[in-house]
Short mmCIF file of C-alpha atoms and ligand atoms in Angstrom, two decimals:
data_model
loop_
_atom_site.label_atom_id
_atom_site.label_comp_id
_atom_site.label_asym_id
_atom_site.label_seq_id
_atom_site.Cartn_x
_atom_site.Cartn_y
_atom_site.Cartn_z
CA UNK A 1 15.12 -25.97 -7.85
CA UNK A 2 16.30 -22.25 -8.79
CA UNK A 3 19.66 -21.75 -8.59
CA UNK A 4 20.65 -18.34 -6.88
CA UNK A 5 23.38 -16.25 -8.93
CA UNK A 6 26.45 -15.46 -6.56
CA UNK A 7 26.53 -12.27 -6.79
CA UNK A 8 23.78 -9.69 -8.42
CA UNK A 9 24.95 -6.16 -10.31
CA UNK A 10 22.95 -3.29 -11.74
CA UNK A 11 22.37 -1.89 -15.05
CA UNK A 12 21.05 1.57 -15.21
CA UNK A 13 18.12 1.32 -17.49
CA UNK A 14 18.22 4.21 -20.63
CA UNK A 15 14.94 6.78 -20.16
CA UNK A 16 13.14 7.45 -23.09
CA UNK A 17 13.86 11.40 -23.87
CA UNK A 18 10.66 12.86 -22.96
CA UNK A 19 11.71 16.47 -24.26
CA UNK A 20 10.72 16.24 -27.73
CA UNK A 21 6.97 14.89 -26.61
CA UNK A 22 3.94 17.05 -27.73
CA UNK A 23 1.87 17.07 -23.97
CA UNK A 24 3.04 16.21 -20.57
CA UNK A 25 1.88 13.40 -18.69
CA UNK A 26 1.35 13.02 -14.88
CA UNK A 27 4.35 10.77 -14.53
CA UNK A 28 7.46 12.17 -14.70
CA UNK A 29 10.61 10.37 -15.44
CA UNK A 30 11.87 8.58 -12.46
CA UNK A 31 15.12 9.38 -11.09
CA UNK A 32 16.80 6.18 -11.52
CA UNK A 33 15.71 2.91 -13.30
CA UNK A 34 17.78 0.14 -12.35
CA UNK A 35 17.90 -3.38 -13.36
CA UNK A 36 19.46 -6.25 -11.49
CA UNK A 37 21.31 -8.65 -13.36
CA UNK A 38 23.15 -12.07 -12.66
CA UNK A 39 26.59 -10.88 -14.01
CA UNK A 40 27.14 -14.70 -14.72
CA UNK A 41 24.05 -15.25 -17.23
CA UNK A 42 22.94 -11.75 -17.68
CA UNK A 43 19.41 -13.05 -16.75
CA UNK A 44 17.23 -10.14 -14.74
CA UNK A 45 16.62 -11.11 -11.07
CA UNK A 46 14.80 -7.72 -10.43
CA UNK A 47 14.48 -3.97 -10.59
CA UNK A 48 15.12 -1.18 -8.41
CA UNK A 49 12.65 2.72 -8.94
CA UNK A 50 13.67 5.92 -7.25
CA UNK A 51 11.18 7.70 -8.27
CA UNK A 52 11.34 10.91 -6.83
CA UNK A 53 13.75 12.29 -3.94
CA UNK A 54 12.95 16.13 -3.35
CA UNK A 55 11.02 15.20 -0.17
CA UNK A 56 14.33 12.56 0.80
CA UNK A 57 15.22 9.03 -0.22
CA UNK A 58 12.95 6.97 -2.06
CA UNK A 59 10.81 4.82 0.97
CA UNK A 60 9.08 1.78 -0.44
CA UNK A 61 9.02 -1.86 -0.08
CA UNK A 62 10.21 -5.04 -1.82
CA UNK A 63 7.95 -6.64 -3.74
CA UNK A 64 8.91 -10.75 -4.48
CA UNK A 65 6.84 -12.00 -7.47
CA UNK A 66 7.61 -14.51 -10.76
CA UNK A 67 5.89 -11.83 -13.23
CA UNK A 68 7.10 -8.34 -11.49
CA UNK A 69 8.58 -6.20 -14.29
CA UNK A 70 10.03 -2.66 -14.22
CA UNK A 71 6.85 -1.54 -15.34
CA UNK A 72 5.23 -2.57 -12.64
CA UNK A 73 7.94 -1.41 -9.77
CA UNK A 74 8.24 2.04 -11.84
CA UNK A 75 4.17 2.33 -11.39
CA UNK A 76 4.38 1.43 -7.71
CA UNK A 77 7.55 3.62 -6.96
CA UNK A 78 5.50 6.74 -8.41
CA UNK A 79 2.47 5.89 -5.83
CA UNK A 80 5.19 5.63 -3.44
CA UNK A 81 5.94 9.39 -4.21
CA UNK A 82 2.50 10.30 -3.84
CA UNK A 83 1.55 8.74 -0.45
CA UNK A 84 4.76 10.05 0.96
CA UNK A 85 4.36 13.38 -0.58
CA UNK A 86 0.49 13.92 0.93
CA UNK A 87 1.21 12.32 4.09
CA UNK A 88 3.84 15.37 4.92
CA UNK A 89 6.89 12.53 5.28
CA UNK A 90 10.13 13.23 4.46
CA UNK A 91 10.75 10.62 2.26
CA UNK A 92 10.48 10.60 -1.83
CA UNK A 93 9.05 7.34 -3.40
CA UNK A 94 11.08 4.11 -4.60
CA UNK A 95 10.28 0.41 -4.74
CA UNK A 96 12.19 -2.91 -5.62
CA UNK A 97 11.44 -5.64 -7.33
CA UNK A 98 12.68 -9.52 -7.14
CA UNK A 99 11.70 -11.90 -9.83
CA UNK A 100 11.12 -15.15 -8.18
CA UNK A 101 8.73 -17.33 -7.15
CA UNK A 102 7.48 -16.39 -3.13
CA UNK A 103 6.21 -20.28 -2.46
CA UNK A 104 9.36 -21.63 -3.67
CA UNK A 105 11.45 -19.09 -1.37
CA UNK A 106 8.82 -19.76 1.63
CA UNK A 107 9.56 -23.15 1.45
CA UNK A 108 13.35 -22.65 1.40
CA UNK A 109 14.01 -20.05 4.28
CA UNK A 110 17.76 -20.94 3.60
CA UNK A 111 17.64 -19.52 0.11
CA UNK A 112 15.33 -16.43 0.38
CA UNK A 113 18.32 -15.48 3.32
CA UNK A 114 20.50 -16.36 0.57
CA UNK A 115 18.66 -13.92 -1.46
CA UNK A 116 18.19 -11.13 0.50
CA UNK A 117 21.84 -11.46 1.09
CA UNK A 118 22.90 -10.74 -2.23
CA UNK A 119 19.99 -8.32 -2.93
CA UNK A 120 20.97 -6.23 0.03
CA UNK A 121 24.80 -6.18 -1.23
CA UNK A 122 24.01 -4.56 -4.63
CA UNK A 123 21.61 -2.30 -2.90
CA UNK A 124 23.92 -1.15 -1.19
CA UNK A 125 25.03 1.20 -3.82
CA UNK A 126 21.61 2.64 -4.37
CA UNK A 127 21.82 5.41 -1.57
CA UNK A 128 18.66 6.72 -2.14
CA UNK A 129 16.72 4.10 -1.70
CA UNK A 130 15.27 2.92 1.92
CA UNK A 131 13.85 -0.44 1.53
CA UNK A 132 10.30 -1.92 3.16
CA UNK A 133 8.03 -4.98 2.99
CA UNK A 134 5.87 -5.71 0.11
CA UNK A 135 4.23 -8.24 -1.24
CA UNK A 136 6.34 -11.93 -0.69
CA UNK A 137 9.06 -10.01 1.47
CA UNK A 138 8.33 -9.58 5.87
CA UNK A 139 10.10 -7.89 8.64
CA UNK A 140 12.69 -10.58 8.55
CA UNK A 141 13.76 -10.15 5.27
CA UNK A 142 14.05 -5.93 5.91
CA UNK A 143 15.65 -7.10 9.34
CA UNK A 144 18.61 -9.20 7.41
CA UNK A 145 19.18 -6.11 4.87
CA UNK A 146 19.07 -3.42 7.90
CA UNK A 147 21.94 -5.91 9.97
CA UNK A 148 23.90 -6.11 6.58
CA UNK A 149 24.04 -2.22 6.25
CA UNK A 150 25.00 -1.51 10.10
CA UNK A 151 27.95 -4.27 9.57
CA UNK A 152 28.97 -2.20 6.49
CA UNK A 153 28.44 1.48 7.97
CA UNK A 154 29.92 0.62 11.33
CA UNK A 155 26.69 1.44 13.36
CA UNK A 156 23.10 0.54 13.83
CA UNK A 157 22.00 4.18 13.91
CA UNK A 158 21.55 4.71 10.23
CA UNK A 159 17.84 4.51 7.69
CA UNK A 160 19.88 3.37 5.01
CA UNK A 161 18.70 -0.71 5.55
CA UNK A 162 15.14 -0.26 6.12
CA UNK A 163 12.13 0.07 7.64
CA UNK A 164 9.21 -2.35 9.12
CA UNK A 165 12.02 -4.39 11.25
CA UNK A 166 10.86 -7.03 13.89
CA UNK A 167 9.28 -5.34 16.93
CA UNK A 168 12.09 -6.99 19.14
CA UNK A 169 14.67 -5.09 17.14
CA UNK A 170 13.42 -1.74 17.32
CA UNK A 171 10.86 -2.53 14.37
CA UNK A 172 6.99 -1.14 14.43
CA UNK A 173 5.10 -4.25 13.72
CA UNK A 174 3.16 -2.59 10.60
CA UNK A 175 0.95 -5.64 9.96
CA UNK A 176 0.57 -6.41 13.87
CA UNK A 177 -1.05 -3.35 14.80
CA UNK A 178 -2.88 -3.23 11.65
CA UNK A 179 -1.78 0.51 10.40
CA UNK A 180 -2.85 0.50 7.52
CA UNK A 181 -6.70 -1.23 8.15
CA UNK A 182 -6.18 2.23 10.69
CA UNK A 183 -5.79 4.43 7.99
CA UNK A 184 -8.85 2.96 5.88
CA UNK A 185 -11.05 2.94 8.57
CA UNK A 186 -9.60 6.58 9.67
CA UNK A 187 -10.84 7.45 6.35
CA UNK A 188 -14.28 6.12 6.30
CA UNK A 189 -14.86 7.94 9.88
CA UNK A 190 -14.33 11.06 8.33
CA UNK A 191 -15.85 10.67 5.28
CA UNK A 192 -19.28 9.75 7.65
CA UNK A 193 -18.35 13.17 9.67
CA UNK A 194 -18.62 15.00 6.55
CA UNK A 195 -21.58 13.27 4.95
CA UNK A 196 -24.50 13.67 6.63
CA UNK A 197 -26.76 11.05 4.72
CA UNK A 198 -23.65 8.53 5.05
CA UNK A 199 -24.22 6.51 8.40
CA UNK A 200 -21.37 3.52 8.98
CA UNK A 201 -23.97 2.04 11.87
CA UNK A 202 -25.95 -0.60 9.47
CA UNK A 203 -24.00 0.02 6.48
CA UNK A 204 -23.26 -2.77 4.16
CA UNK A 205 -19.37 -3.45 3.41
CA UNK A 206 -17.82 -5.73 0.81
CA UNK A 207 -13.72 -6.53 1.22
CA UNK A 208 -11.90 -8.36 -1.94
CA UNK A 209 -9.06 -9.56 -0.05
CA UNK A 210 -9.42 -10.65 3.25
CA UNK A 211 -5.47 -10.54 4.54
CA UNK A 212 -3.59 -8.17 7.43
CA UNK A 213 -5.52 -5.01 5.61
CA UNK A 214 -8.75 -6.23 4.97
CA UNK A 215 -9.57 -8.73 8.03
CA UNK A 216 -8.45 -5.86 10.47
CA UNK A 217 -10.41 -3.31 8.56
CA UNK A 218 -13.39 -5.64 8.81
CA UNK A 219 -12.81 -5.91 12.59
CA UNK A 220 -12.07 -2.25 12.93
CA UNK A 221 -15.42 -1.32 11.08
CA UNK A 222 -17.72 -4.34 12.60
CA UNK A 223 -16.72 -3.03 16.04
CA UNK A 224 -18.85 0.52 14.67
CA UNK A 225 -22.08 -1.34 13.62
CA UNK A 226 -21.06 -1.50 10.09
CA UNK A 227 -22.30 -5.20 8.90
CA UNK A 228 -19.38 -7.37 6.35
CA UNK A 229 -21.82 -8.53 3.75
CA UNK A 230 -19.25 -10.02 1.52
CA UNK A 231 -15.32 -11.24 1.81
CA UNK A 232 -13.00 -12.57 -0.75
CA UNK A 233 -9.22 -14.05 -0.67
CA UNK A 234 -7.28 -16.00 -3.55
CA UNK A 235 -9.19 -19.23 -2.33
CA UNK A 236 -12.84 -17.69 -3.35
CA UNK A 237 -15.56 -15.66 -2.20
CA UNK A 238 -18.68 -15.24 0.68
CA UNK A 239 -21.77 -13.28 0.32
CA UNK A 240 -24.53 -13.17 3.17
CA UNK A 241 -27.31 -10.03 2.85
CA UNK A 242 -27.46 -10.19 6.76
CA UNK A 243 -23.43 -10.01 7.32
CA UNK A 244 -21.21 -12.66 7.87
CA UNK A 245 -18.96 -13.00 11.65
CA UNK A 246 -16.07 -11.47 11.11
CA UNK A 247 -14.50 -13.11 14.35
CA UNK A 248 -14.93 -16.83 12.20
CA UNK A 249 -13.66 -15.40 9.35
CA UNK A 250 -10.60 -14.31 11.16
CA UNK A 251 -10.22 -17.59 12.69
CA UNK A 252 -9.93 -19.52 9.99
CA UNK A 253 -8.98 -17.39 7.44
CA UNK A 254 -4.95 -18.28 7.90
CA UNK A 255 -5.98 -21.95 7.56
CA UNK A 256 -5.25 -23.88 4.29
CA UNK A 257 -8.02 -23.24 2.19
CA UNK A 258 -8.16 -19.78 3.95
CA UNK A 259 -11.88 -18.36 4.23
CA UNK A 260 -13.41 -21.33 2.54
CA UNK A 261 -13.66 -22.95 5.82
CA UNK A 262 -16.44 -20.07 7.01
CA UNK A 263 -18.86 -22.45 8.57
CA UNK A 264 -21.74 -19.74 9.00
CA UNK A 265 -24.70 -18.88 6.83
CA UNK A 266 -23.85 -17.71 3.06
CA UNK A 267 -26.24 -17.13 0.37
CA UNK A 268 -23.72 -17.53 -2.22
CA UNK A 269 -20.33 -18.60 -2.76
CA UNK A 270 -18.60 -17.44 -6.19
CA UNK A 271 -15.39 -20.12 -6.69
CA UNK A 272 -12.39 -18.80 -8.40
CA UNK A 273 -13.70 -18.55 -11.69
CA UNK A 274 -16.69 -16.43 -10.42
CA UNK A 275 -14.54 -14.51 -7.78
CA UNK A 276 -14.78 -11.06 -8.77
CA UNK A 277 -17.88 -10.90 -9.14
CA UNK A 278 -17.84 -10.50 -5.37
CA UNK A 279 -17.10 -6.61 -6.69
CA UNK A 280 -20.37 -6.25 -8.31
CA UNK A 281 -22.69 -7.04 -4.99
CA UNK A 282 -25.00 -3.85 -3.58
CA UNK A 283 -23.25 -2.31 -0.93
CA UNK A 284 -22.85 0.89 0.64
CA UNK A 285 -18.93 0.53 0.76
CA UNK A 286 -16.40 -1.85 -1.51
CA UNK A 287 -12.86 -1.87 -0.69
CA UNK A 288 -10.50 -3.78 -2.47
CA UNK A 289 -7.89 -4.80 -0.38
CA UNK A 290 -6.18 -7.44 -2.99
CA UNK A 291 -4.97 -7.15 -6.36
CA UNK A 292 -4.03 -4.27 -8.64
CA UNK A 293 -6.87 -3.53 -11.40
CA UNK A 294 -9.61 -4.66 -8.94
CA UNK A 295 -12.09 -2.00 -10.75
CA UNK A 296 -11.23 -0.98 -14.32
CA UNK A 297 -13.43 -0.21 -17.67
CA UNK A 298 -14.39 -4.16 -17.56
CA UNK A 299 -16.74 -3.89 -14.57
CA UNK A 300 -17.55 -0.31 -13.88
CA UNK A 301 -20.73 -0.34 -14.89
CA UNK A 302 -21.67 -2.99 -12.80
CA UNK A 303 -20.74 -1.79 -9.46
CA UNK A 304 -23.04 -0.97 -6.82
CA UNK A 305 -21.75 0.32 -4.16
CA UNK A 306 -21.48 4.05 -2.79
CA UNK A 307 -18.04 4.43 -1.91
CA UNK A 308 -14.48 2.67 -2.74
CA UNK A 309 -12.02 3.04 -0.84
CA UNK A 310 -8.80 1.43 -1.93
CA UNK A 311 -7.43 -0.31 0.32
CA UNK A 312 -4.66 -2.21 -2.07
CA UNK A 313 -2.32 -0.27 -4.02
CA UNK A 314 -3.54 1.13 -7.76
CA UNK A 315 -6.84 -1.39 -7.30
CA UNK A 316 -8.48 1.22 -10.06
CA UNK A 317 -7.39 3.81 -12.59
CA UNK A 318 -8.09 7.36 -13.23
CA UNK A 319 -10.67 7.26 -16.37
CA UNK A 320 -12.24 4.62 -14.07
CA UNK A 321 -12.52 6.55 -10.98
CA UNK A 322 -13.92 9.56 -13.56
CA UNK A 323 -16.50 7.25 -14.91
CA UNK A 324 -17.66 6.12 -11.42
CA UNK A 325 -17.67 9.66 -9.65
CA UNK A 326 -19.24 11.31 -12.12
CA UNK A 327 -21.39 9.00 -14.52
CA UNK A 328 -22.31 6.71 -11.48
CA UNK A 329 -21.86 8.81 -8.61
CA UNK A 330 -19.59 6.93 -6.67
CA UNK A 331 -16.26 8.44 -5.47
CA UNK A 332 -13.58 6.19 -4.80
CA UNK A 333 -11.12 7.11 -1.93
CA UNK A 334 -7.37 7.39 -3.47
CA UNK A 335 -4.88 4.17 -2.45
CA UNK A 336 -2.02 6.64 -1.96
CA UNK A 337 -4.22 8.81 0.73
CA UNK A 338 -6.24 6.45 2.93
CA UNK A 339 -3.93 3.30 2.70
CA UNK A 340 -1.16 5.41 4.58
CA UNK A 341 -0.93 4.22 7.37
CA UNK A 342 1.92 1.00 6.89
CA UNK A 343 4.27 3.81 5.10
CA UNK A 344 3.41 6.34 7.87
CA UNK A 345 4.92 3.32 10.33
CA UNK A 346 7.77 2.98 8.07
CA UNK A 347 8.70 6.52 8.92
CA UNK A 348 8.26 6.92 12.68
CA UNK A 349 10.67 4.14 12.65
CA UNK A 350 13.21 5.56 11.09
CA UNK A 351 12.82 8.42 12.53
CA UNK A 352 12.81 6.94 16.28
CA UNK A 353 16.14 4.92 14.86
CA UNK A 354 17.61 8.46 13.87
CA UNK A 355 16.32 10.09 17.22
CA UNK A 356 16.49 8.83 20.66
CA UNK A 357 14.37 11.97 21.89
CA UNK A 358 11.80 11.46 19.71
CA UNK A 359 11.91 7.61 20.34
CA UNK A 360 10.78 8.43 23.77
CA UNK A 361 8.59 10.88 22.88
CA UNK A 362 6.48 8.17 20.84
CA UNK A 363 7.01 5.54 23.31
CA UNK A 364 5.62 8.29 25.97
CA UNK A 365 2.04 8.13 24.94
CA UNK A 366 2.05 4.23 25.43
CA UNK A 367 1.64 0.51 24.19
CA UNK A 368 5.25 0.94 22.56
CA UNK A 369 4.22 3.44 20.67
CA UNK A 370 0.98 2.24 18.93
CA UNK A 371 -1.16 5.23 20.62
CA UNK A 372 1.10 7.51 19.00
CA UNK A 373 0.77 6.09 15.81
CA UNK A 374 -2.72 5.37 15.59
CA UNK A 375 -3.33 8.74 16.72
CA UNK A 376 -0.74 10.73 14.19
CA UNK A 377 -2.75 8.19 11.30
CA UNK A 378 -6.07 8.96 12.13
CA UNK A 379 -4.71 13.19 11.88
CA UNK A 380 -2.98 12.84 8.95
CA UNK A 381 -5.61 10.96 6.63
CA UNK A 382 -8.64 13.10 8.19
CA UNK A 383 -7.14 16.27 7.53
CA UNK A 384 -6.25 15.43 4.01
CA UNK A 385 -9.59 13.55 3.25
CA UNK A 386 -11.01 17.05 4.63
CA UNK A 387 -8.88 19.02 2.72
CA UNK A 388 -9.31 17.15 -0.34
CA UNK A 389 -13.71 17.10 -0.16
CA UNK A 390 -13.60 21.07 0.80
CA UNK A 391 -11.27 21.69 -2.62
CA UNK A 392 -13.78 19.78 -4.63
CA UNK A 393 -17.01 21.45 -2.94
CA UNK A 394 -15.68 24.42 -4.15
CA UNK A 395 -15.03 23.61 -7.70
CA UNK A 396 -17.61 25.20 -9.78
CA UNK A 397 -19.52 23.25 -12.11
CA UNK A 398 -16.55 21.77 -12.22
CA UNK A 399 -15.66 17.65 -12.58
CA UNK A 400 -12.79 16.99 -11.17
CA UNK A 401 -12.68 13.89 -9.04
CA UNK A 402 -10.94 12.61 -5.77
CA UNK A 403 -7.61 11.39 -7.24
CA UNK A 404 -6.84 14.61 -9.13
CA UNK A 405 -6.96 16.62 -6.49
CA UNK A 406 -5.16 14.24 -4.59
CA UNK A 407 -2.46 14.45 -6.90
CA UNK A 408 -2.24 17.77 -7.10
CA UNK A 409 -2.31 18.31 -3.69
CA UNK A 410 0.84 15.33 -3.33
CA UNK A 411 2.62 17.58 -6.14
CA UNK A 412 2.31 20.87 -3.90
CA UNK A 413 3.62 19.21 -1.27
CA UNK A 414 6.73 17.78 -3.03
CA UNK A 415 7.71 21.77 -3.86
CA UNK A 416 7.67 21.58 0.08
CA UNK A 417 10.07 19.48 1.93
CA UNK A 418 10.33 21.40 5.02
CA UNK A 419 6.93 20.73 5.77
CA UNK A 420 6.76 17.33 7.97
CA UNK A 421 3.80 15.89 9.78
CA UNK A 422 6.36 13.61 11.98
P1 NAD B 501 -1.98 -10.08 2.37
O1 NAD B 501 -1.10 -10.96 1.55
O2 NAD B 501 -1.98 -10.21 3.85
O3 NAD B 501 -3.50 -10.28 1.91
C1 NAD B 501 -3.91 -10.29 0.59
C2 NAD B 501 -5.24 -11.02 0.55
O4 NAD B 501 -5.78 -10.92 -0.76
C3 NAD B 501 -5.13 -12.51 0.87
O5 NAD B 501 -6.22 -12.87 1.67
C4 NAD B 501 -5.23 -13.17 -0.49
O6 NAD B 501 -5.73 -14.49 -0.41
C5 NAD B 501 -6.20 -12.23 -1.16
N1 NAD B 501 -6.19 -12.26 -2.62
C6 NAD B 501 -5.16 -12.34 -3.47
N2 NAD B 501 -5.60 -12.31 -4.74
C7 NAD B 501 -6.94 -12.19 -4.67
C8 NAD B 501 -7.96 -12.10 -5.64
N3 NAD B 501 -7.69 -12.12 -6.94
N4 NAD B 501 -9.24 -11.97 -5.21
C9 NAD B 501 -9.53 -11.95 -3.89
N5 NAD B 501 -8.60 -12.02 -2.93
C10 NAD B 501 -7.34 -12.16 -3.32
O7 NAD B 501 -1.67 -8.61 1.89
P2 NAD B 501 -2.01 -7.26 2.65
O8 NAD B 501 -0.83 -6.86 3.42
O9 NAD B 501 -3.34 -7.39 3.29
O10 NAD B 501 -2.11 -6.26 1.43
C11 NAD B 501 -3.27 -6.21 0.61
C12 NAD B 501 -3.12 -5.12 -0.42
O11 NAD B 501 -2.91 -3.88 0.26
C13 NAD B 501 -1.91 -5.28 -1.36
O12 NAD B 501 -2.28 -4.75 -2.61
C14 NAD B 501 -0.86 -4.41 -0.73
O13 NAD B 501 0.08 -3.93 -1.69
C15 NAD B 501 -1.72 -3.27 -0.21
N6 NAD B 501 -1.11 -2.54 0.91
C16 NAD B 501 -0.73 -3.20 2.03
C17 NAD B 501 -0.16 -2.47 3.08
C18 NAD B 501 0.23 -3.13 4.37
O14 NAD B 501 0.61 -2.41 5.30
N7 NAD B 501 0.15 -4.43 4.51
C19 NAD B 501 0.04 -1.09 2.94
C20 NAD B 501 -0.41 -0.44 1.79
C21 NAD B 501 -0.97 -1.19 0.77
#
């Protein structure tokens, strides 16, 4: 069994000098690299990214995983930016990392408190950084580190612990009311309102990863005619031409074994060895909702579908999405502007911590604040989506696809921080 270190301390990590480089790339050095070290072994239990803070503190979750390196956290940290930046929040973009294994901590609640204890005390230090759930880490984990920060600062009114809380504590249950399945289907709606050979009633939609985003996303769009033609999770994957029932699948798809249990009709099951090539069925819509590197060189030429729209975080890259918008004439839908809506959560509540006026204001429009929220996601992600499709109409001859102008638009908006959609 994994022994926890006492205590944790951090280890700013050198940045290469980028000065004497010949070209510029779209990443710019973070702000602060930060490794976290057992000062007993010197073995590295994880990493801390602020990537950016001219929009405010670095907002971005905890991610728990055996394999997560500073790579990795530095990567996510800089979408972090991005999503925050387009989404008019005033928060920058930063993310954590713990290396550990999530099964082993789920099975010992006692030691991922112990954990989260001493993660939370090193944080501490890192003042620009406002931690969140990721993958292996849930409200109760951002609860503990919020409770350790009020005992330190003397009050509960403070954003420095975190955000995504348990709803009972003044937390907006992100995965609960399915925010950021709101924000996906928020942006297939207005990509049909702009489109008019793009019809959702009918339409054929495949989901790799059928967890909080993707099963509510597959509710959300089933509800609109659209027909679930093929589902994936870590257990394997379902294809049926006619659609499969998405209220089974949601049923029994926190069983053991997960959606494997779907008792309706299938024409084919792919096991794990065959799973992704879920990605490759004909389909007016794919959204991966799983993994990072869902679509990459390996299988773009064998997707079929008409749209992506990425659900997970950095499912896809940018020579990809280039290949695919303008070689194969799909356009995939950027992660960091239709897979807002958890991060958009993130920052209502700390706002309505901050603010009791504005707390009641949200509360005001009713079911503890979800109208609000659904309502502010559904503006935010159309206007940009609309925003973003006008921009590239306009280009002349020109082939610039979705996530560049995305980008850019996220980088005009981080030269201006007084502009908040909150
Ligand atoms: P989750 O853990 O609830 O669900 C993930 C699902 O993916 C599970 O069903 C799992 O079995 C499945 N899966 C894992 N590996 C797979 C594989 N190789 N092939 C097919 N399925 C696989 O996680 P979630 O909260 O639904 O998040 C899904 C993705 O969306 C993640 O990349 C996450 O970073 C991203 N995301 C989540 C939120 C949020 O609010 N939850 C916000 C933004 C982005």
């Amino acid at each position: 069994m994994t022994q926890l270190p006492k205590k944790f301390v951090l280890e700013l990590c050198e940045s290469k000098d980028e000065t004497n480089r010949f070209s510029a790339s779209d990443d710019r050095t973070p702000e602060q690299l930060i490794r976290v070290l057992d000062p007993a072994t010197g073995n590295i239990w994880g990493f801390v990214v602020v990537d950016d803070t001219r929009r405010g503190p670095g907002l971005g979750g905890i991610r728990m995983a055996p394999d997560v390196t500073l790579w990795e956290v530095r990567r996510l940290a800089r979408a972090m930016t991005l999503k925050n930046s387009a989404a008019n929040l005033p928060f920058g973009g930063g993310k954590a990392g713990i290396v550990c294994d999530p099964v082993e901590m789920a099975r010992n609640p006692g030691m991922k408190r112990d954990l989260i204890g001493i993660f939370a005390e090193v944080l501490f230090s890192v003042e620009q950084y406002i931690p969140a759930p990721d993958m292996g880490t849930n409200e109760k984990d951002i609860q503990h580190i919020y409770e350790h920060y009020s005992e330190r600062l003397g009050t509960h009114q403070h954003m420095r612990g975190g955000a995504s809380r348990l709803p009972d504590k003044g937390g907006i249950p992100i995965d609960e009311w399915g925010l950021t399945a709101h924000s996906l289907f928020a942006a297939v709606r207005t990509v049909e309102e702009l489109e008019p050979d793009f019809k959702l009633k009918g339409a054929q939609v495949v989901i790799q990863g059928y967890g909080n985003v993707g099963s509510v996303t597959a509710s959300k769009l089933s509800d609109v005619g659209v027909v679930i033609t093929g589902v994936s999770d870590i257990h394997g994957a379902l294809w049926h031409p006619h659609g499969l029932n998405v209220e089974e699948l949601n049923s029994v798809r926190r069983e053991p074994g997960g959606i494997s249990n779907y008792s309706g009709q299938v024409e084919k099951r792919f096991g794990l060895d065959q799973i992704d090539w879920l990605l490759e069925t004909p389909c007016d819509i794919l959204i991966p909702a799983a993994r990072p590197d869902a679509i990459t060189a390996r299988n773009a030429d064998r997707i079929q579908c008409r749209k992506i729209f990425q659900g997970a975080n950095t499912p896809s890259n940018k020579m990809t999405e280039y290949y695919l918008q303008n070689r194969r004439n799909i356009v995939s839908y950027s992660d960091f502007i239709v897979n807002v809506g958890g991060v958009m959560g993130c920052a209502v509540e700390l706002k309505m911590t901050m603010e009791q006026s504005y707390r009641e204001q949200v509360l005001l429009q009713g079911e503890d604040g979800k109208i609000y929220m659904e309502r502010l996601i559904t503006n935010t992600v159309s206007s940009n989506i609309r925003t973003l499709m006008s921009r590239l109409s306009d280009q002349k001859d020109g082939d610039r696809i979705f996530r560049e102008e995305a980008q850019k638009l996220a980088q005009e908006r981080l030269d201006h921080p007084d502009d908040i959609w909150l």
